[in-house]
Amino acid sequence: MDVVSPELNSLLPDEIMDTEAIEDVPHSQTDVATVKEEPSDDTSVPMETDTPVAAESLSLCSDAAVTEPSQVVTTSTGTDSTLCISSESQIPFSISSSSSPLLTLKPAMATSTATTKTTDSVTGTTVSTSGLQKLTAPFTISPANHQIILNKVATEAAKSGTPPQVIKQEGQKLLVTTIGKSGQPIVLQLPHTGGKPGVSQASGDVKPQTPQFKVVTIDGRSELKPVVGSASNQVTTLQAQQLKAVQIAKKTPVSSAAPIKFIITKTVNSKGRVLTQNSPVMPQRTITLSEPHSMSIQSIPGKKIAISPLKSPSKVTVVSVASPTSNTSQKSVALPVNVALGQQILAVQQSTSASPVKVATSQTTTQNIKPVQSVAVGGVSGSQFKTIIPLATQPNVQQIQVPGSRFHYVRLVTATTASSTGQPSGPSTSSIQTAKPMVVSTGAVRMSVPIVPAQTIKQVAPKPLTSAAQVVTTTQTQQRLIMPATPLPQIQPNFTNLPPGTVLAPAPGAGNVGYAVVPAQYVTQLQQSPFVTLASSSSFPAPTGIQTQARLPLNGLTTAETTSRPRKPCNCTKSQCLKLYCDCFANGEFCNNCNCNNCFNNLEHETERQKAIKTCLDRNPEAFKPKIGKGKEGESDRRHSKGCNCKRSGCLKNYCECYEAKIMCSSICKCIGCKNFEESPERKTLMHLADAAEVRVQQQTAAKTKLSSQISDLLMRTAPVISSGGGRLPYTFVTKEVLEATCECLLEQAKKAEHTHQPQAEAERMILEEFGHCLMRIISSAGKAKADCASINC
DNA sequence: GAGTTTGAAACT
DNA sequence: CAGTTTCAAACTC
């Protein structure tokens, strides 16, 4: 199933793949219907799974070379639906369905991007999270109403009753089986809630056969697991779907130097808490899945499977790792199918690696809500995502925003082969919905990304796609949309639907494949346009489970810094802000509140701007890519892509781009007299000074805040008491003269303390005490005056 | 705030 | 690709 060709993905800026998980992952092709493993030496995060072409069979390939445990739960209940849940050190899940549900959950990796994504390919509903550690909201998959709700895992049943590798269906619909490592079965189950026919059902894809699960273990043993028929008479897509086969095959890694890192390493008890951690490299994390109903459990002990990274989105990639571990605990995930009219919104958030990640699921109530999809890719910092974007029924646009990157990537997905869709060729959307940009407040940053309407997408790609449009949002304020447009001839007729700032440029060595570079700030400007942001949309409640974002380093800056820090205004005078000299332009942004002269970096000069962008890309196809990328293996995770060329600054001033990015110079730098290396005493001195200065600033700020709070508190407590009349005193009573007199009293008290050589604390106490006395006198006088006034009035 | 320094970007 | 120029940010006073 080729949603996006590997070639195209390889052309994506590295920031998309700039995760430890997916970097350096060679592309390998396998049969479309086969889940394959992508060998990687640094693969730590499963990035994406796609629906198998026919979804008739699903293969889970185990890498014999993988030594670390991982988990994958895979279930397919339909002819063209696939549910994959994989787990690495955390618990990645992937559930995909070409015709209906596509769900992918992937937890963040401690070392790099971790993504949890839930996608409904039909509705375009996608939920993903970086660093999933704790799921606080139920997780329900509904092919009919496009709802996915994460439920808390109830592993008690898994522990006690069902033996591993047993698939059973209790209740109406059981979709998900688990292939967890021994003792940690992942349970995906469907609730008794009935389901309504989904989109795929409307398209005539209903096949009410009894689902069967064929589980092939790593050792070649296979089982065909018939699923108990649904107790409900309602025909749902899930019920109609039938899993043909689940295969788990061993696979020798292509490269011995490509160990799979994203592996489940945690043992989860019945409450979803991590009991043990099997992987020394992975920090312990907690995953909690709220679990309203626990019905059926399936687990395959000894199997540890991880989903391959996004590098090969065209394939469902699952890595199975043998893991003869003990049955100490179980990990289960309940996946009840919930039927509702509303579309699904799922907000997942990752906290720091040291704290449990919480996943909040926000589900729209019912009506008038378009399908939305939110996909987040966690960066090395483990930043979060919270973006909900409406999707067309047949989405073929993927937006990816990578934390740490200033870019938003929009992948225009086109179906190249009929088999890739998993559905009959040709447009099969039962309904077309015009996507509207929606924005969910992400704390410091909000983003609104208009998505090409579904009609337009269909023109670009007449064949429906199995992967839903995805929007990956980070908390970066500086954003850019880069749309890998492939193939260009197909996209070309729809350029009118792209933002005016979009510039299509060929990717290096990509032939007719290129990028559409769209300044993300265009979105900001468009927020004043007819596009409606989610925040302003009354019909689309914002997720409530969004948590405070993690504060992990990101390009030298914490997430909070990158999100809250306003962009510096440029001061360009001669470049018209259309050259890379201009930071705004270089960041793909429009100038806004800048001090530039003769600025052309705005919507009013789109023609010139597009031309300039194209010029820059012609000169350097990677001109708009972040300069700070991932270093080679064994080196620092971040390094300058080109290296600096400093000659006089010693690379210890902000002239140096490496130093400015708070990274050390690397071997590719051509600097002279570099002092920006690990053991440099000058660098250490600077670091210490900077740290000390920062501490001082923080202390001063804290002191000011405390004093202000004390004064405010004193005012609040004394005013009502002394106001003899019971009412509030007039503020105008504190005149300038009164203030001056008060200050004199305070100064006198300070002098007194100084003369008596009082310690600072005592001096502060004396001053505050005097200030309190002054206030008392002021308030007393005011109260007296008020009383006098009242008596006069009487 | 003005002037200087610096190195990336742009140009040749 | 190397050398030069341009440019705007960083830095100093």
mmCIF file of N, CA and C in Angstrom, chain A residues 101-210:
data_model
loop_
_atom_site.group_PDB
_atom_site.id
_atom_site.type_symbol
_atom_site.label_atom_id
_atom_site.label_comp_id
_atom_site.label_asym_id
_atom_site.label_seq_id
_atom_site.Cartn_x
_atom_site.Cartn_y
_atom_site.Cartn_z
ATOM 1 N N PRO A 101 -11.234 2.134 10.008
ATOM 2 C CA PRO A 101 -10.457 2.737 11.082
ATOM 3 C C PRO A 101 -8.966 2.579 10.866
ATOM 4 N N LEU A 102 -8.314 3.559 11.127
ATOM 5 C CA LEU A 102 -6.865 3.479 11.127
ATOM 6 C C LEU A 102 -6.400 4.106 12.414
ATOM 7 N N LEU A 103 -5.811 3.344 13.176
ATOM 8 C CA LEU A 103 -5.435 3.831 14.497
ATOM 9 C C LEU A 103 -3.979 3.540 14.713
ATOM 10 N N THR A 104 -3.328 4.505 15.143
ATOM 11 C CA THR A 104 -1.922 4.317 15.449
ATOM 12 C C THR A 104 -1.603 5.065 16.712
ATOM 13 N N LEU A 105 -1.098 4.364 17.595
ATOM 14 C CA LEU A 105 -0.652 4.990 18.822
ATOM 15 C C LEU A 105 0.795 4.617 19.033
ATOM 16 N N LYS A 106 1.533 5.584 19.206
ATOM 17 C CA LYS A 106 2.943 5.310 19.418
ATOM 18 C C LYS A 106 3.464 6.214 20.515
ATOM 19 N N PRO A 107 4.009 5.682 21.486
ATOM 20 C CA PRO A 107 4.543 6.494 22.557
ATOM 21 C C PRO A 107 5.891 7.079 22.194
ATOM 22 N N ALA A 108 6.191 8.076 22.882
ATOM 23 C CA ALA A 108 7.432 8.764 22.599
ATOM 24 C C ALA A 108 8.618 7.946 23.068
ATOM 25 N N MET A 109 9.646 8.152 22.379
ATOM 26 C CA MET A 109 10.863 7.519 22.801
ATOM 27 C C MET A 109 11.646 8.481 23.664
ATOM 28 N N ALA A 110 12.330 7.888 24.537
ATOM 29 C CA ALA A 110 13.087 8.753 25.420
ATOM 30 C C ALA A 110 14.198 9.458 24.683
ATOM 31 N N THR A 111 14.653 8.838 23.641
ATOM 32 C CA THR A 111 15.796 9.421 22.971
ATOM 33 C C THR A 111 15.398 10.258 21.783
ATOM 34 N N SER A 112 14.227 10.105 21.356
ATOM 35 C CA SER A 112 13.894 10.865 20.164
ATOM 36 C C SER A 112 12.397 10.945 20.032
ATOM 37 N N THR A 113 12.022 11.072 18.824
ATOM 38 C CA THR A 113 10.610 11.252 18.573
ATOM 39 C C THR A 113 9.820 10.042 19.009
ATOM 40 N N ALA A 114 8.782 10.340 19.639
ATOM 41 C CA ALA A 114 7.875 9.282 19.983
ATOM 42 C C ALA A 114 6.512 9.728 19.551
ATOM 43 N N THR A 115 5.865 8.880 18.948
ATOM 44 C CA THR A 115 4.603 9.313 18.380
ATOM 45 C C THR A 115 3.520 8.311 18.687
ATOM 46 N N THR A 116 2.484 8.837 19.096
ATOM 47 C CA THR A 116 1.302 8.021 19.214
ATOM 48 C C THR A 116 0.271 8.624 18.293
ATOM 49 N N LYS A 117 -0.220 7.828 17.469
ATOM 50 C CA LYS A 117 -1.106 8.381 16.477
ATOM 51 C C LYS A 117 -2.297 7.471 16.309
ATOM 52 N N THR A 118 -3.374 8.078 16.243
ATOM 53 C CA THR A 118 -4.587 7.340 15.984
ATOM 54 C C THR A 118 -5.225 7.927 14.747
ATOM 55 N N THR A 119 -5.471 7.088 13.851
ATOM 56 C CA THR A 119 -5.959 7.608 12.578
ATOM 57 C C THR A 119 -7.147 6.801 12.102
ATOM 58 N N ASP A 120 -8.099 7.507 11.752
ATOM 59 C CA ASP A 120 -9.197 6.876 11.052
ATOM 60 C C ASP A 120 -9.079 7.268 9.607
ATOM 61 N N SER A 121 -8.748 6.334 8.820
ATOM 62 C CA SER A 121 -8.483 6.679 7.436
ATOM 63 C C SER A 121 -9.728 7.150 6.721
ATOM 64 N N VAL A 122 -10.830 6.699 7.163
ATOM 65 C CA VAL A 122 -12.042 7.104 6.470
ATOM 66 C C VAL A 122 -12.418 8.517 6.855
ATOM 67 N N THR A 123 -12.438 8.721 8.102
ATOM 68 C CA THR A 123 -12.869 10.035 8.537
ATOM 69 C C THR A 123 -11.721 11.002 8.630
ATOM 70 N N GLY A 124 -10.585 10.473 8.554
ATOM 71 C CA GLY A 124 -9.469 11.354 8.717
ATOM 72 C C GLY A 124 -9.175 11.645 10.159
ATOM 73 N N THR A 125 -9.721 10.851 10.975
ATOM 74 C CA THR A 125 -9.482 11.097 12.377
ATOM 75 C C THR A 125 -8.161 10.490 12.786
ATOM 76 N N THR A 126 -7.378 11.268 13.313
ATOM 77 C CA THR A 126 -6.089 10.771 13.744
ATOM 78 C C THR A 126 -5.741 11.362 15.082
ATOM 79 N N VAL A 127 -5.289 10.514 15.869
ATOM 80 C CA VAL A 127 -4.831 10.979 17.169
ATOM 81 C C VAL A 127 -3.445 10.444 17.371
ATOM 82 N N SER A 128 -2.624 11.269 17.753
ATOM 83 C CA SER A 128 -1.291 10.793 17.996
ATOM 84 C C SER A 128 -0.686 11.550 19.150
ATOM 85 N N THR A 129 0.295 10.979 19.664
ATOM 86 C CA THR A 129 0.932 11.621 20.800
ATOM 87 C C THR A 129 2.403 11.337 20.778
ATOM 88 N N SER A 130 3.088 12.218 21.359
ATOM 89 C CA SER A 130 4.499 11.987 21.539
ATOM 90 C C SER A 130 4.712 11.524 22.958
ATOM 91 N N GLY A 131 5.300 10.456 23.038
ATOM 92 C CA GLY A 131 5.632 10.001 24.366
ATOM 93 C C GLY A 131 4.423 9.621 25.161
ATOM 94 N N LEU A 132 3.694 8.765 24.616
ATOM 95 C CA LEU A 132 2.534 8.337 25.345
ATOM 96 C C LEU A 132 2.969 7.601 26.589
ATOM 97 N N GLN A 133 2.511 8.079 27.649
ATOM 98 C CA GLN A 133 2.826 7.382 28.871
ATOM 99 C C GLN A 133 1.592 7.140 29.688
ATOM 100 N N LYS A 134 0.705 7.980 29.586
ATOM 101 C CA LYS A 134 -0.466 7.803 30.402
ATOM 102 C C LYS A 134 -1.675 8.197 29.604
ATOM 103 N N LEU A 135 -2.559 7.338 29.553
ATOM 104 C CA LEU A 135 -3.783 7.623 28.838
ATOM 105 C C LEU A 135 -4.873 7.824 29.864
ATOM 106 N N THR A 136 -5.390 8.966 29.852
ATOM 107 C CA THR A 136 -6.390 9.272 30.847
ATOM 108 C C THR A 136 -7.789 9.192 30.298
ATOM 109 N N ALA A 137 -7.884 9.060 29.057
ATOM 110 C CA ALA A 137 -9.214 9.029 28.473
ATOM 111 C C ALA A 137 -9.429 7.703 27.776
ATOM 112 N N PRO A 138 -10.603 7.272 27.740
ATOM 113 C CA PRO A 138 -10.869 6.014 27.052
ATOM 114 C C PRO A 138 -10.582 6.137 25.579
ATOM 115 N N PHE A 139 -10.264 5.063 25.031
ATOM 116 C CA PHE A 139 -9.898 5.061 23.625
ATOM 117 C C PHE A 139 -10.843 4.122 22.895
ATOM 118 N N THR A 140 -11.616 4.694 22.098
ATOM 119 C CA THR A 140 -12.638 3.918 21.420
ATOM 120 C C THR A 140 -12.486 4.080 19.933
ATOM 121 N N ILE A 141 -12.583 2.992 19.282
ATOM 122 C CA ILE A 141 -12.498 3.036 17.830
ATOM 123 C C ILE A 141 -13.873 2.770 17.273
ATOM 124 N N SER A 142 -14.277 3.636 16.484
ATOM 125 C CA SER A 142 -15.565 3.438 15.852
ATOM 126 C C SER A 142 -15.442 3.692 14.377
ATOM 127 N N PRO A 143 -15.518 2.685 13.606
ATOM 128 C CA PRO A 143 -15.446 2.882 12.166
ATOM 129 C C PRO A 143 -16.672 3.583 11.632
ATOM 130 N N ALA A 144 -17.715 3.449 12.331
ATOM 131 C CA ALA A 144 -18.928 4.037 11.803
ATOM 132 C C ALA A 144 -18.980 5.522 12.090
ATOM 133 N N ASN A 145 -18.673 5.859 13.242
ATOM 134 C CA ASN A 145 -18.775 7.264 13.574
ATOM 135 C C ASN A 145 -17.420 7.900 13.759
ATOM 136 N N HIS A 146 -16.422 7.168 13.478
ATOM 137 C CA HIS A 146 -15.080 7.723 13.436
ATOM 138 C C HIS A 146 -14.634 8.175 14.809
ATOM 139 N N GLN A 147 -14.896 7.392 15.726
ATOM 140 C CA GLN A 147 -14.467 7.766 17.060
ATOM 141 C C GLN A 147 -13.453 6.773 17.567
ATOM 142 N N ILE A 148 -12.526 7.300 18.172
ATOM 143 C CA ILE A 148 -11.510 6.459 18.778
ATOM 144 C C ILE A 148 -11.308 6.941 20.189
ATOM 145 N N ILE A 149 -11.434 6.041 21.052
ATOM 146 C CA ILE A 149 -11.270 6.419 22.447
ATOM 147 C C ILE A 149 -10.319 5.441 23.091
ATOM 148 N N LEU A 150 -9.389 5.992 23.714
ATOM 149 C CA LEU A 150 -8.472 5.147 24.439
ATOM 150 C C LEU A 150 -9.065 4.801 25.784
ATOM 151 N N ASN A 151 -9.001 3.569 26.082
ATOM 152 C CA ASN A 151 -9.532 3.143 27.353
ATOM 153 C C ASN A 151 -8.418 2.637 28.231
ATOM 154 N N LYS A 152 -8.682 2.772 29.417
ATOM 155 C CA LYS A 152 -7.717 2.296 30.373
ATOM 156 C C LYS A 152 -7.581 0.783 30.264
ATOM 157 N N VAL A 153 -6.424 0.400 30.433
ATOM 158 C CA VAL A 153 -6.160 -1.019 30.322
ATOM 159 C C VAL A 153 -6.608 -1.725 31.586
ATOM 160 N N ALA A 154 -7.302 -2.736 31.369
ATOM 161 C CA ALA A 154 -7.649 -3.581 32.497
ATOM 162 C C ALA A 154 -6.998 -4.909 32.262
ATOM 163 N N THR A 155 -5.976 -5.121 32.929
ATOM 164 C CA THR A 155 -5.187 -6.296 32.657
ATOM 165 C C THR A 155 -5.508 -7.439 33.587
ATOM 166 N N GLU A 156 -6.387 -7.200 34.476
ATOM 167 C CA GLU A 156 -6.697 -8.271 35.401
ATOM 168 C C GLU A 156 -7.210 -9.487 34.648
ATOM 169 N N ALA A 157 -8.071 -9.209 33.742
ATOM 170 C CA ALA A 157 -8.610 -10.311 32.968
ATOM 171 C C ALA A 157 -7.528 -10.964 32.154
ATOM 172 N N ALA A 158 -6.663 -10.153 31.649
ATOM 173 C CA ALA A 158 -5.594 -10.700 30.844
ATOM 174 C C ALA A 158 -4.696 -11.588 31.686
ATOM 175 N N LYS A 159 -4.522 -11.167 32.886
ATOM 176 C CA LYS A 159 -3.644 -11.957 33.730
ATOM 177 C C LYS A 159 -4.279 -13.307 34.051
ATOM 178 N N SER A 160 -5.449 -13.203 34.548
ATOM 179 C CA SER A 160 -6.045 -14.387 35.113
ATOM 180 C C SER A 160 -6.594 -15.335 34.055
ATOM 181 N N GLY A 161 -7.404 -14.815 33.248
ATOM 182 C CA GLY A 161 -8.165 -15.713 32.402
ATOM 183 C C GLY A 161 -7.484 -16.116 31.127
ATOM 184 N N THR A 162 -7.496 -15.239 30.207
ATOM 185 C CA THR A 162 -7.143 -15.617 28.860
ATOM 186 C C THR A 162 -5.669 -15.939 28.737
ATOM 187 N N PRO A 163 -5.377 -17.057 28.219
ATOM 188 C CA PRO A 163 -3.975 -17.371 27.969
ATOM 189 C C PRO A 163 -3.467 -16.537 26.822
ATOM 190 N N PRO A 164 -2.212 -16.423 26.718
ATOM 191 C CA PRO A 164 -1.638 -15.659 25.607
ATOM 192 C C PRO A 164 -2.029 -16.254 24.274
ATOM 193 N N GLN A 165 -2.019 -15.404 23.316
ATOM 194 C CA GLN A 165 -2.315 -15.760 21.938
ATOM 195 C C GLN A 165 -3.747 -16.260 21.789
ATOM 196 N N VAL A 166 -4.542 -15.867 22.631
ATOM 197 C CA VAL A 166 -5.940 -16.248 22.514
ATOM 198 C C VAL A 166 -6.748 -15.029 22.159
ATOM 199 N N ILE A 167 -7.446 -15.144 21.149
ATOM 200 C CA ILE A 167 -8.292 -14.049 20.729
ATOM 201 C C ILE A 167 -9.723 -14.418 21.026
ATOM 202 N N LYS A 168 -10.326 -13.611 21.710
ATOM 203 C CA LYS A 168 -11.731 -13.885 21.966
ATOM 204 C C LYS A 168 -12.513 -12.589 21.883
ATOM 205 N N GLN A 169 -13.699 -12.759 21.728
ATOM 206 C CA GLN A 169 -14.557 -11.587 21.629
ATOM 207 C C GLN A 169 -15.661 -11.709 22.644
ATOM 208 N N GLU A 170 -15.592 -10.856 23.555
ATOM 209 C CA GLU A 170 -16.667 -10.783 24.518
ATOM 210 C C GLU A 170 -17.425 -9.518 24.221
ATOM 211 N N GLY A 171 -18.599 -9.550 24.203
ATOM 212 C CA GLY A 171 -19.274 -8.345 23.842
ATOM 213 C C GLY A 171 -19.444 -8.272 22.354
ATOM 214 N N GLN A 172 -19.746 -7.164 21.943
ATOM 215 C CA GLN A 172 -20.212 -7.074 20.579
ATOM 216 C C GLN A 172 -19.108 -7.154 19.563
ATOM 217 N N LYS A 173 -18.066 -6.433 19.778
ATOM 218 C CA LYS A 173 -17.053 -6.367 18.748
ATOM 219 C C LYS A 173 -15.677 -6.407 19.381
ATOM 220 N N LEU A 174 -14.963 -7.336 18.974
ATOM 221 C CA LEU A 174 -13.573 -7.370 19.402
ATOM 222 C C LEU A 174 -12.703 -7.203 18.186
ATOM 223 N N LEU A 175 -11.985 -6.150 18.207
ATOM 224 C CA LEU A 175 -11.186 -5.843 17.040
ATOM 225 C C LEU A 175 -9.739 -6.207 17.218
ATOM 226 N N VAL A 176 -9.302 -6.072 18.366
ATOM 227 C CA VAL A 176 -7.864 -5.985 18.527
ATOM 228 C C VAL A 176 -7.352 -7.175 19.284
ATOM 229 N N THR A 177 -6.357 -7.700 18.781
ATOM 230 C CA THR A 177 -5.646 -8.709 19.521
ATOM 231 C C THR A 177 -4.314 -8.140 19.942
ATOM 232 N N THR A 178 -3.678 -8.819 20.745
ATOM 233 C CA THR A 178 -2.417 -8.293 21.215
ATOM 234 C C THR A 178 -1.315 -9.285 21.001
ATOM 235 N N ILE A 179 -0.235 -8.769 20.715
ATOM 236 C CA ILE A 179 0.967 -9.575 20.681
ATOM 237 C C ILE A 179 1.947 -8.876 21.589
ATOM 238 N N GLY A 180 1.794 -9.089 22.771
ATOM 239 C CA GLY A 180 2.672 -8.449 23.723
ATOM 240 C C GLY A 180 3.751 -9.401 24.150
ATOM 241 N N LYS A 181 4.652 -8.850 24.786
ATOM 242 C CA LYS A 181 5.683 -9.735 25.265
ATOM 243 C C LYS A 181 5.136 -10.531 26.427
ATOM 244 N N SER A 182 5.830 -11.483 26.716
ATOM 245 C CA SER A 182 5.323 -12.387 27.729
ATOM 246 C C SER A 182 5.027 -11.637 29.000
ATOM 247 N N GLY A 183 3.877 -11.878 29.476
ATOM 248 C CA GLY A 183 3.491 -11.235 30.717
ATOM 249 C C GLY A 183 2.972 -9.843 30.524
ATOM 250 N N GLN A 184 3.037 -9.361 29.352
ATOM 251 C CA GLN A 184 2.560 -8.015 29.113
ATOM 252 C C GLN A 184 1.654 -7.986 27.910
ATOM 253 N N PRO A 185 0.644 -8.689 27.982
ATOM 254 C CA PRO A 185 -0.234 -8.682 26.822
ATOM 255 C C PRO A 185 -0.907 -7.334 26.659
ATOM 256 N N ILE A 186 -1.037 -6.936 25.474
ATOM 257 C CA ILE A 186 -1.781 -5.731 25.176
ATOM 258 C C ILE A 186 -3.163 -6.148 24.722
ATOM 259 N N VAL A 187 -4.084 -5.623 25.330
ATOM 260 C CA VAL A 187 -5.449 -6.041 25.040
ATOM 261 C C VAL A 187 -6.180 -4.916 24.356
ATOM 262 N N LEU A 188 -6.659 -5.217 23.271
ATOM 263 C CA LEU A 188 -7.509 -4.277 22.565
ATOM 264 C C LEU A 188 -8.879 -4.906 22.467
ATOM 265 N N GLN A 189 -9.808 -4.198 22.863
ATOM 266 C CA GLN A 189 -11.111 -4.806 22.866
ATOM 267 C C GLN A 189 -12.163 -3.798 22.499
ATOM 268 N N LEU A 190 -13.242 -4.314 22.125
ATOM 269 C CA LEU A 190 -14.337 -3.469 21.716
ATOM 270 C C LEU A 190 -15.450 -3.567 22.735
ATOM 271 N N PRO A 191 -16.038 -2.495 22.987
ATOM 272 C CA PRO A 191 -17.107 -2.497 23.968
ATOM 273 C C PRO A 191 -18.401 -3.039 23.375
ATOM 274 N N HIS A 192 -19.343 -3.079 24.217
ATOM 275 C CA HIS A 192 -20.636 -3.569 23.775
ATOM 276 C C HIS A 192 -21.420 -2.507 23.033
ATOM 277 N N THR A 193 -20.896 -1.354 23.076
ATOM 278 C CA THR A 193 -21.650 -0.287 22.435
ATOM 279 C C THR A 193 -21.815 -0.591 20.968
ATOM 280 N N GLY A 194 -22.962 -0.353 20.541
ATOM 281 C CA GLY A 194 -23.242 -0.635 19.154
ATOM 282 C C GLY A 194 -22.588 0.349 18.241
ATOM 283 N N GLY A 195 -22.470 -0.053 17.052
ATOM 284 C CA GLY A 195 -21.845 0.816 16.089
ATOM 285 C C GLY A 195 -22.754 1.040 14.906
ATOM 286 N N LYS A 196 -22.636 2.170 14.381
ATOM 287 C CA LYS A 196 -23.410 2.468 13.188
ATOM 288 C C LYS A 196 -22.552 2.269 11.973
ATOM 289 N N PRO A 197 -23.182 2.046 10.900
ATOM 290 C CA PRO A 197 -22.415 1.837 9.680
ATOM 291 C C PRO A 197 -21.538 3.030 9.396
ATOM 292 N N GLY A 198 -20.379 2.722 9.060
ATOM 293 C CA GLY A 198 -19.436 3.780 8.788
ATOM 294 C C GLY A 198 -19.427 4.150 7.340
ATOM 295 N N VAL A 199 -18.485 4.916 6.998
ATOM 296 C CA VAL A 199 -18.396 5.382 5.626
ATOM 297 C C VAL A 199 -18.147 4.227 4.688
ATOM 298 N N SER A 200 -17.253 3.383 5.128
ATOM 299 C CA SER A 200 -16.960 2.260 4.255
ATOM 300 C C SER A 200 -18.191 1.392 4.067
ATOM 301 N N GLN A 201 -18.949 1.376 5.084
ATOM 302 C CA GLN A 201 -20.156 0.600 4.967
ATOM 303 C C GLN A 201 -21.085 1.223 3.937
ATOM 304 N N ALA A 202 -21.143 2.498 3.994
ATOM 305 C CA ALA A 202 -22.000 3.182 3.039
ATOM 306 C C ALA A 202 -21.530 2.954 1.620
ATOM 307 N N SER A 203 -20.279 2.717 1.486
ATOM 308 C CA SER A 203 -19.773 2.500 0.144
ATOM 309 C C SER A 203 -19.920 1.058 -0.287
ATOM 310 N N GLY A 204 -20.629 0.320 0.458
ATOM 311 C CA GLY A 204 -20.885 -1.028 0.043
ATOM 312 C C GLY A 204 -19.784 -1.997 0.396
ATOM 313 N N ASP A 205 -19.069 -1.688 1.383
ATOM 314 C CA ASP A 205 -17.951 -2.528 1.747
ATOM 315 C C ASP A 205 -18.290 -3.429 2.922
ATOM 316 N N VAL A 206 -19.503 -3.585 3.136
ATOM 317 C CA VAL A 206 -19.912 -4.351 4.307
ATOM 318 C C VAL A 206 -19.787 -5.836 4.025
ATOM 319 N N LYS A 207 -19.124 -6.477 4.912
ATOM 320 C CA LYS A 207 -18.976 -7.921 4.796
ATOM 321 C C LYS A 207 -19.200 -8.523 6.168
ATOM 322 N N PRO A 208 -20.371 -8.923 6.407
ATOM 323 C CA PRO A 208 -20.709 -9.386 7.747
ATOM 324 C C PRO A 208 -20.256 -10.791 8.052
ATOM 325 N N GLN A 209 -19.123 -11.168 7.578
ATOM 326 C CA GLN A 209 -18.656 -12.486 7.922
ATOM 327 C C GLN A 209 -18.109 -12.470 9.342
ATOM 328 N N THR A 210 -18.016 -13.638 9.836
ATOM 329 C CA THR A 210 -17.436 -13.749 11.158
ATOM 330 C C THR A 210 -15.944 -13.498 11.083
#
